Amino acid sequence: MNKLRLYVAAASISAVLAAGVCMAAEQPGTEVEKPKAEHPGKEVEKTKAEHPGKPVTAKFVKKSIKEHVKAQSKATGGVFVIHDDKLDKDWKLKLDKIHDPVRMFEKDGKMIYFTCSDFKSTEGKDVIDIDFWMVPKGDKLEVIDTKIHKVNGEPRYTYEGTEIKKIK
C-alpha cells in the first residue's frame, strides 16, 4: 500500500511539473509568457504589408535577409563582416542558415520583422548567431538593426517582450 501511495505521489508531482513546463512559453505572443524569451514577437505566417502589394511571408523575410547579406558581402570579398564591440574585433562570416520561425511585432507604430541567423566564421570554427530587424519599405524589407546575439552558443542578451535585456 505504501508503494502505491509513493507511485501515486510521484505521478502527481510529475503531472504538475509537466503542466508547468507545457504552459511556460519561450516565444512572446503565445498564451503564457516567461519574463524572458530568446526572440521577440509572434511567428510570421502571412500578413499584409504596410502598403498595398505582396503579403509579407516568412519566405519573403528570409529572401530579404539573404539579399541583404549578399549585398553587404559584395564590398568585402564575399564575406559578411560585423564588428563585435564586446571582443573589439571584426568577424568575417558566411551565412549558414536562417532560423525558423521568422517573427514579427509592432513597435512605435511600425511593423518589425525579425530573423535570427547562424553564420560560420571564415577564420575558424566559430558560429555567430546574428539577429536582424527589418521594416517594410515599398515592396521590400529594409534592415534597420543587426546585433550579435550569440557567439558559439553563448547568448549576450535575451528579450522581455520586444525589449533587449543584456545577460551579465
Coordinates of C-alpha atoms in Angstrom, one line a residue:
M1 CA 0.0 0.0 0.0
N2 CA 2.8 2.4 0.8
K3 CA 4.5 1.7 -2.6
L4 CA 1.2 2.5 -4.3
R5 CA 1.0 5.8 -2.4
L6 CA 4.5 6.6 -3.4
Y7 CA 3.8 5.9 -7.1
V8 CA 0.7 8.0 -7.0
A9 CA 2.5 10.9 -5.3
A10 CA 5.4 10.7 -7.8
A11 CA 2.9 10.6 -10.7
S12 CA 1.0 13.6 -9.3
I13 CA 4.2 15.6 -8.9
S14 CA 5.3 14.7 -12.4
A15 CA 2.0 15.8 -13.9
V16 CA 2.1 19.1 -12.1
L17 CA 5.7 19.8 -13.2
A18 CA 4.9 18.7 -16.8
A19 CA 1.9 21.1 -16.9
G20 CA 4.1 24.0 -15.7
V21 CA 6.6 23.2 -18.4
C22 CA 4.0 23.0 -21.0
M23 CA 2.4 26.3 -20.0
A24 CA 5.7 28.3 -20.0
A25 CA 6.5 29.7 -23.4
E26 CA 9.9 30.8 -24.8
Q27 CA 8.5 32.9 -27.6
P28 CA 6.4 36.1 -27.0
G29 CA 2.9 36.2 -28.5
T30 CA 1.9 32.8 -27.1
E31 CA -0.8 32.3 -24.4
V32 CA 1.6 32.3 -21.4
E33 CA 4.9 34.1 -21.4
K34 CA 8.0 33.8 -19.3
P35 CA 9.5 37.1 -18.3
K36 CA 12.4 36.5 -20.7
A37 CA 12.5 34.9 -24.2
E38 CA 15.0 34.2 -26.8
H39 CA 13.3 36.2 -29.6
P40 CA 10.6 38.9 -29.7
G41 CA 7.2 38.9 -31.4
K42 CA 4.9 36.3 -32.9
E43 CA 5.6 33.9 -35.8
V44 CA 5.2 35.3 -39.3
E45 CA 2.9 33.3 -41.5
K46 CA 1.1 35.6 -43.8
T47 CA 0.4 39.2 -43.1
K48 CA -0.3 42.3 -45.2
A49 CA 2.5 44.7 -45.9
E50 CA 2.3 48.3 -44.7
H51 CA 1.3 49.3 -48.3
P52 CA -0.8 47.5 -50.8
G53 CA 1.0 44.8 -52.7
K54 CA 2.6 41.5 -51.9
P55 CA 1.9 40.0 -48.5
V56 CA 4.9 39.6 -46.2
T57 CA 5.6 35.9 -45.6
A58 CA 8.3 34.0 -43.8
K59 CA 9.8 33.1 -47.2
F60 CA 9.8 36.7 -48.2
V61 CA 11.6 37.8 -45.0
K62 CA 14.2 35.0 -45.4
K63 CA 14.8 36.0 -49.0
S64 CA 15.2 39.7 -47.9
I65 CA 17.9 38.7 -45.4
K66 CA 19.7 36.6 -48.0
E67 CA 19.7 39.6 -50.3
H68 CA 20.9 41.9 -47.6
V69 CA 23.8 39.6 -46.6
K70 CA 24.8 39.2 -50.3
A71 CA 24.7 43.0 -50.9
Q72 CA 26.7 43.7 -47.7
S73 CA 29.2 40.9 -48.7
K74 CA 29.9 42.3 -52.2
A75 CA 32.2 45.1 -50.9
T76 CA 34.2 42.7 -48.6
G77 CA 35.1 39.9 -50.9
G78 CA 32.0 37.8 -50.5
V79 CA 32.1 37.6 -46.7
F80 CA 29.7 39.3 -44.3
V81 CA 31.6 41.5 -41.8
I82 CA 30.2 42.6 -38.5
H83 CA 32.0 44.4 -35.7
D84 CA 31.9 42.8 -32.3
D85 CA 32.0 45.6 -29.7
K86 CA 32.4 43.2 -26.8
L87 CA 35.5 41.5 -28.3
D88 CA 36.6 44.5 -30.3
K89 CA 37.0 42.6 -33.5
D90 CA 35.5 42.2 -36.9
W91 CA 34.0 38.8 -37.7
K92 CA 34.3 37.6 -41.3
L93 CA 31.3 35.3 -41.8
K94 CA 29.3 33.2 -44.2
L95 CA 25.6 32.7 -43.8
D96 CA 24.8 29.2 -42.7
K97 CA 21.1 29.2 -42.0
I98 CA 18.1 31.4 -41.1
H99 CA 16.2 30.0 -38.1
D100 CA 12.5 29.3 -38.0
P101 CA 10.2 30.8 -37.1
V102 CA 10.6 34.2 -38.6
R103 CA 8.9 36.7 -36.2
M104 CA 7.1 40.0 -36.3
F105 CA 5.9 42.6 -33.8
E106 CA 4.7 46.1 -33.7
K107 CA 6.8 48.8 -32.0
D108 CA 6.4 52.6 -32.1
G109 CA 3.6 52.2 -34.7
K110 CA 5.8 50.2 -37.1
M111 CA 5.6 46.5 -38.0
I112 CA 9.0 45.0 -37.4
Y113 CA 10.1 41.7 -38.9
F114 CA 12.8 39.7 -37.1
T115 CA 15.1 36.8 -38.0
C116 CA 17.8 35.0 -36.2
S117 CA 20.6 33.6 -38.4
D118 CA 23.6 31.4 -37.9
F119 CA 26.9 32.4 -39.6
K120 CA 30.1 30.5 -39.7
S121 CA 33.5 32.2 -39.3
T122 CA 35.7 32.1 -42.3
E123 CA 38.7 32.2 -40.0
G124 CA 38.0 29.3 -37.7
K125 CA 35.2 27.1 -36.3
D126 CA 33.2 29.9 -34.5
V127 CA 29.4 30.1 -35.0
I128 CA 27.9 33.5 -34.6
D129 CA 24.2 33.9 -34.2
I130 CA 23.1 37.3 -35.6
D131 CA 19.6 38.9 -35.2
F132 CA 18.2 41.2 -37.9
W133 CA 15.3 43.6 -37.6
M134 CA 13.5 44.8 -40.8
V135 CA 10.7 47.2 -41.7
P136 CA 8.7 47.3 -44.9
K137 CA 9.9 49.9 -47.4
G138 CA 8.0 50.0 -50.6
D139 CA 7.7 46.4 -51.8
K140 CA 10.9 45.3 -50.0
L141 CA 12.1 44.9 -46.4
E142 CA 14.9 47.1 -45.1
V143 CA 17.3 46.0 -42.4
I144 CA 17.2 48.6 -39.6
D145 CA 19.3 46.8 -37.0
T146 CA 21.8 44.0 -36.7
K147 CA 23.2 42.5 -33.5
I148 CA 25.4 39.6 -32.4
H149 CA 23.1 37.5 -30.3
K150 CA 25.3 34.5 -29.5
V151 CA 28.9 33.5 -30.0
N152 CA 29.4 29.7 -30.0
G153 CA 26.1 29.3 -28.3
E154 CA 26.7 31.8 -25.5
P155 CA 23.9 34.4 -25.5
R156 CA 24.7 38.1 -24.9
Y157 CA 21.1 39.1 -24.4
T158 CA 17.5 37.9 -24.2
Y159 CA 14.1 39.6 -24.5
E160 CA 11.4 40.9 -22.2
G161 CA 8.6 41.5 -24.7
T162 CA 10.3 43.3 -27.5
E163 CA 13.0 44.9 -25.3
I164 CA 16.5 43.5 -25.2
K165 CA 17.9 42.6 -21.8
K166 CA 21.7 42.1 -21.6
I167 CA 22.9 39.0 -19.9
K168 CA 25.6 39.8 -17.4

